[in-house]
CSV table of C-alpha atoms in Angstrom, one decimal:
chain,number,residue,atom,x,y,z
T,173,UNK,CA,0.0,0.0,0.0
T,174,UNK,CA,1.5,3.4,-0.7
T,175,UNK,CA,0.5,6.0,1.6
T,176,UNK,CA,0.7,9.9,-0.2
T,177,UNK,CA,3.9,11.9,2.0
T,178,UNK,CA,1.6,14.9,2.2
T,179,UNK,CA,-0.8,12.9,4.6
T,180,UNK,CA,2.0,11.0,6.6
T,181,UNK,CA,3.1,13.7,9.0
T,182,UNK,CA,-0.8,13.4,10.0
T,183,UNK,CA,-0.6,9.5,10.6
T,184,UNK,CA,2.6,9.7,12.5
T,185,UNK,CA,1.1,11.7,15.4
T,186,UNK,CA,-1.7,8.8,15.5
T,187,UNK,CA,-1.0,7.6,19.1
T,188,UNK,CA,-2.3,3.3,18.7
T,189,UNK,CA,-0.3,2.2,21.5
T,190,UNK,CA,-3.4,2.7,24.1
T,191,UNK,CA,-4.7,-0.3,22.6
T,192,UNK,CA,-4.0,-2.9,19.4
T,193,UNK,CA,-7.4,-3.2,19.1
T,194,UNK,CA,-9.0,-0.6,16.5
T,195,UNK,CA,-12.3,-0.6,17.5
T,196,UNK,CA,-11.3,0.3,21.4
T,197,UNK,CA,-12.9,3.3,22.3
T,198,UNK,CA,-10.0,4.6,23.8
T,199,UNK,CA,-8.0,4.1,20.0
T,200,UNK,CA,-7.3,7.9,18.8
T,201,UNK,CA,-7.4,6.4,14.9
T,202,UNK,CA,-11.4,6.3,15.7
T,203,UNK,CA,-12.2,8.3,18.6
T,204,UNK,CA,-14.6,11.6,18.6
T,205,UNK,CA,-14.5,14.4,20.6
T,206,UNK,CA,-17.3,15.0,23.2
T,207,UNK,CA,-18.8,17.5,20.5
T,208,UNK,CA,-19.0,14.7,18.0
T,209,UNK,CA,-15.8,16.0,15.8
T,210,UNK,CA,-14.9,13.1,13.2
T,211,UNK,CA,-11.6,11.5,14.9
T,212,UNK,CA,-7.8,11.9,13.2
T,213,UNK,CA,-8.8,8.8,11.3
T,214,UNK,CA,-12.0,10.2,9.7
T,215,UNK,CA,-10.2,12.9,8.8
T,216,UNK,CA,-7.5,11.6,7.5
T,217,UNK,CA,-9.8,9.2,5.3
T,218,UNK,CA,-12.0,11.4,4.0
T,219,UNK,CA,-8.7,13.2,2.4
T,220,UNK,CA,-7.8,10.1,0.8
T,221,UNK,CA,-11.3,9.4,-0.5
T,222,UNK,CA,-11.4,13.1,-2.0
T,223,UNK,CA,-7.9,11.8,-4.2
T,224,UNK,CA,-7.6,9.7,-6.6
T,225,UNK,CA,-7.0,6.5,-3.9
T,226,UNK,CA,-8.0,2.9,-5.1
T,227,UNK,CA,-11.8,2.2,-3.8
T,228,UNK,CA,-10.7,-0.9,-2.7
T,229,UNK,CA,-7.9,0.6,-0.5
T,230,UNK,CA,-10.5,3.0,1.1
T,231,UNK,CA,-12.6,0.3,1.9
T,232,UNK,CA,-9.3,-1.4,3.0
T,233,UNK,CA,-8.5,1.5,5.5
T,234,UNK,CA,-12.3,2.1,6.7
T,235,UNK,CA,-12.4,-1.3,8.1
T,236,UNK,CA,-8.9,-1.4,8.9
T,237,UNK,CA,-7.1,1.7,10.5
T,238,UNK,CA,-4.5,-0.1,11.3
T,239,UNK,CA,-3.4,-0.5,7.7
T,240,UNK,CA,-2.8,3.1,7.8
T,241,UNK,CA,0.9,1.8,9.5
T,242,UNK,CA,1.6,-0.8,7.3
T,243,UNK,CA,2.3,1.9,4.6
T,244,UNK,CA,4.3,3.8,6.1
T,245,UNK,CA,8.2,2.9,6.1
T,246,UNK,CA,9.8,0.8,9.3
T,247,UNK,CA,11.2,4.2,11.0
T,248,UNK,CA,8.2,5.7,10.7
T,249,UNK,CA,5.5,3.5,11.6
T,250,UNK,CA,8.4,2.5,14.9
T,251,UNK,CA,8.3,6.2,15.7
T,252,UNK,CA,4.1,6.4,15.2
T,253,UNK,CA,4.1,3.6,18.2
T,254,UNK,CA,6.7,4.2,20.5
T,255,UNK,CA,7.1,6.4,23.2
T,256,UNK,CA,10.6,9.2,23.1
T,257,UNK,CA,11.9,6.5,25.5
T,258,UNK,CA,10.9,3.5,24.0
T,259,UNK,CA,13.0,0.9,22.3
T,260,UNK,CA,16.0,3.0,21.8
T,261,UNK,CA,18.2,2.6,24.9
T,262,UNK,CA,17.4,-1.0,25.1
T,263,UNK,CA,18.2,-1.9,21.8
T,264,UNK,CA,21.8,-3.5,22.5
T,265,UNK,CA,20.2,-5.3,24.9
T,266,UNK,CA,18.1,-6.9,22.7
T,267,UNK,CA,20.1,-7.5,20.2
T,268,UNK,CA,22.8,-8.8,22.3
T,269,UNK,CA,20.2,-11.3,23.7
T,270,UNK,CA,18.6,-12.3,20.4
T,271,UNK,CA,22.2,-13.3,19.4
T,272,UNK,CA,23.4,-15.0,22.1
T,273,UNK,CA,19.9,-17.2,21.9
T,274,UNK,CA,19.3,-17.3,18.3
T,275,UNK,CA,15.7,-15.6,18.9
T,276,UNK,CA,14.6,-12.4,16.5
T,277,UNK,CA,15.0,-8.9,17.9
T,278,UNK,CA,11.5,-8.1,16.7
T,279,UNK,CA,9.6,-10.7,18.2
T,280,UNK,CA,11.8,-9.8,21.4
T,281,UNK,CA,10.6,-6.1,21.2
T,282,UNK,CA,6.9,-7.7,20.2
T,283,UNK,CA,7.0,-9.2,23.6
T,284,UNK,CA,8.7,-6.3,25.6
T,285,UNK,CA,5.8,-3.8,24.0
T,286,UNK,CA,2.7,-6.4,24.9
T,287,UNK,CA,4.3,-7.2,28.4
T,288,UNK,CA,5.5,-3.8,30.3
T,289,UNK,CA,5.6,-1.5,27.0
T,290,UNK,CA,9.2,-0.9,27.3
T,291,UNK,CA,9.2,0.0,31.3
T,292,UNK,CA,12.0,-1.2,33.2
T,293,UNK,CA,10.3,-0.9,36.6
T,294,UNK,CA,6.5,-2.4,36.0
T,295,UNK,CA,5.2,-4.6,38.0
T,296,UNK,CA,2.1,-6.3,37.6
T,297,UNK,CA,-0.5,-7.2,40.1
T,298,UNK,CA,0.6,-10.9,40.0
T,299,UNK,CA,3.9,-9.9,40.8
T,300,UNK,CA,5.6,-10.1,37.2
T,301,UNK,CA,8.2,-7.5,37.2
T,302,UNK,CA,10.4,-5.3,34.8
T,303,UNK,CA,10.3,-5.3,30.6
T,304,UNK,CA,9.3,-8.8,29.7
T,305,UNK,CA,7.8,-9.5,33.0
T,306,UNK,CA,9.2,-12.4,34.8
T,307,UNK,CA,7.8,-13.9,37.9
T,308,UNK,CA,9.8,-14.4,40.6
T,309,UNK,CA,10.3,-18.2,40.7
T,310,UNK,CA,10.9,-18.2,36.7
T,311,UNK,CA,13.6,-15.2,36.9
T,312,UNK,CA,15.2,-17.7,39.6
T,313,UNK,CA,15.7,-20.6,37.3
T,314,UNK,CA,17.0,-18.6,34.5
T,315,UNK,CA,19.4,-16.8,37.0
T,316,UNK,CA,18.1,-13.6,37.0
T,317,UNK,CA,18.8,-11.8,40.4
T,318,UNK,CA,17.4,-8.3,39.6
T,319,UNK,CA,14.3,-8.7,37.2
T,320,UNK,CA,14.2,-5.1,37.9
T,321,UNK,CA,17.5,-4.9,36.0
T,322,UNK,CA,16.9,-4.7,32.2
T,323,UNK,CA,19.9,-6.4,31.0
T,324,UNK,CA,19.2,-9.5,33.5
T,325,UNK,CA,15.6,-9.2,32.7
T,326,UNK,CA,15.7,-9.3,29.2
T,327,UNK,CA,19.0,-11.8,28.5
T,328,UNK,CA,16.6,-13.6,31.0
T,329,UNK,CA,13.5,-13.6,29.0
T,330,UNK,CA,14.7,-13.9,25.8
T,331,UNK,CA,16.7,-17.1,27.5
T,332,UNK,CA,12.9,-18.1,28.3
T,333,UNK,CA,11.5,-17.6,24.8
T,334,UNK,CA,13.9,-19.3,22.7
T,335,UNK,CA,13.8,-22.5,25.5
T,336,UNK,CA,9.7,-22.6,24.4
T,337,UNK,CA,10.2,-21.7,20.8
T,338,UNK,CA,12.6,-25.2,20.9
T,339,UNK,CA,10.3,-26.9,22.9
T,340,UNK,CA,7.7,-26.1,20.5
T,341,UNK,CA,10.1,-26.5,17.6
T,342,UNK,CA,9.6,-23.3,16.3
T,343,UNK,CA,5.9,-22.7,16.1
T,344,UNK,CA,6.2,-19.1,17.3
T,345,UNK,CA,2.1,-19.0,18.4
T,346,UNK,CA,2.8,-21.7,21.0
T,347,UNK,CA,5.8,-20.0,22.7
T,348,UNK,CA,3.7,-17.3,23.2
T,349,UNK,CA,0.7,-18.8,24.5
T,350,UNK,CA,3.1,-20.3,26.8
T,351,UNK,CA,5.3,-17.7,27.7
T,352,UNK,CA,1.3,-16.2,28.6
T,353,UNK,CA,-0.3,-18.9,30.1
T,354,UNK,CA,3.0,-21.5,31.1
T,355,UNK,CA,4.0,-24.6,29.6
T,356,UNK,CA,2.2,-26.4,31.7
T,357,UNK,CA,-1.6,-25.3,30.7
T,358,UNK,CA,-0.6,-25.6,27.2
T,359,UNK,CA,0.8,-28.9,27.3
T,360,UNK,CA,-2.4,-30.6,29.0
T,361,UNK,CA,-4.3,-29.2,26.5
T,362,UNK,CA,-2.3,-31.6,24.5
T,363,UNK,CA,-1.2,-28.0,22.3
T,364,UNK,CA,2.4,-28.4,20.3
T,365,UNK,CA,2.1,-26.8,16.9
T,366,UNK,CA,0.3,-23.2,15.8
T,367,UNK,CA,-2.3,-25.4,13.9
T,368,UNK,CA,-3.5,-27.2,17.3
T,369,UNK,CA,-3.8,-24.1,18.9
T,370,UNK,CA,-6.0,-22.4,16.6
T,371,UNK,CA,-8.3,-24.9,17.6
T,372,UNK,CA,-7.9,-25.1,21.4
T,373,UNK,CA,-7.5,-21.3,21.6
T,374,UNK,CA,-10.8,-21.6,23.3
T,375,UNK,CA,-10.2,-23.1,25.9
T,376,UNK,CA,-7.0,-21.0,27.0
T,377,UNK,CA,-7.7,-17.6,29.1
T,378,UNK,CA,-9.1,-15.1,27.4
T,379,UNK,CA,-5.6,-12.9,28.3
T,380,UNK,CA,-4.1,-15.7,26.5
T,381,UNK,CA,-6.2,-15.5,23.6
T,382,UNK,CA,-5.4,-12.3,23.4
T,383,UNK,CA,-1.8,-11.7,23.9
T,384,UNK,CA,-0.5,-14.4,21.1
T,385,UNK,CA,-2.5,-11.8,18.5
T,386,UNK,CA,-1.1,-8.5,20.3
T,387,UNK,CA,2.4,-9.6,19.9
T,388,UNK,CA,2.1,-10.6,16.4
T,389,UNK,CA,1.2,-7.3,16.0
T,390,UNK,CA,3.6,-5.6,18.0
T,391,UNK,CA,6.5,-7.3,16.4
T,392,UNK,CA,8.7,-5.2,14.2
């Protein structure tokens, strides 16, 4: 899809990070004002449906904002998404990790934006602390003493990944359900390729459910 430079510098200050889901009503690409103003995206559309764009790509982008990104080139669409102090001072980190255990950089960022959104310090209400959120007991066994520490914490959970990406020998939608959910769940449901959980999805969490679909999407 190729997006018109004249409209980009519009898209790029579209803030989707609240939420990967388009319809959210908290999703600037689609919300309205309290006086009923059309939203960014609106806006944004109706100039591309006044130019000489493809009917089939508005119709594309109408039911799709999110294909709005897709057009725009990698630095751009990284810098529509991520926060001044996002991925940037973590990035040797990551790539340092993803070396030393064979595991791509951008599903390790995928995983760092769905689990703490690049914050060092989070810590969720189950206890799961730092940028790709290890419980306590888990950080242990991989020999992480600091999970608060994001070079232990994320040579530590990228060490976690690729064991579950070989224990699932390779299918990337099982890792993840597992990194979610644990091994554990995943293996009673008797769950070891991407095919077999598209069919038991159902009867993971709903979190689950959702988190294997909003890292896809937040790898890159």
């Amino acid at each position: 899809m190729s997006i018109d430079p004249r409209t980009m510098s519009q898209i790029i200050q579209v803030q989707i990070r609240p939420s990967l889901d388009p319809q959210s009503a908290g999703n600037s690409l689609n919300a309205k004002d309290e006086s009923g103003a059309p939203s960014l995206f609106e806006t944004v559309l109706s100039q591309y449906q006044s130019s000489s764009i493809d009917p089939e790509l508005a119709s594309e982008l109408a039911a799709n904002p999110l294909a709005l990104l897709a057009g725009l080139p990698p630095v751009l669409r990284s810098a529509s998404a991520e926060p001044a102090s996002g991925t940037g001072q973590y990035e040797g980190l990551i790539a340092a990790a993803a070396a030393k255990y064979g595991v791509d950089p951008a599903l390790i960022r995928g995983v760092i934006r769905t689990e703490s959104g690049f914050k060092a310090d989070a810590v969720s209400s189950a206890g799961a602390k730092g940028l790709m959120q290890l419980m306590d007991a888990t950080a242990r066994s991989l020999g992480v003493t600091d999970s608060l520490d994001p070079g232990q914490n994320i040579e530590g959970g990228t060490k976690y990944l690729s064991y579950l990406l070989r224990k699932y020998n390779g299918n990337e939608q099982v890792a993840l359900a597992a990194y979610n959910a644990g091994p554990g769940r995943v293996d009673r449901l008797g769950i070891s390729t991407d095919a077999e959980l598209a069919a038991n999805l159902y009867k993971l969490p709903e979190e689950t459910q959702r988190y294997v679909t909003k890292v896809q999407q937040a790898t890159y």
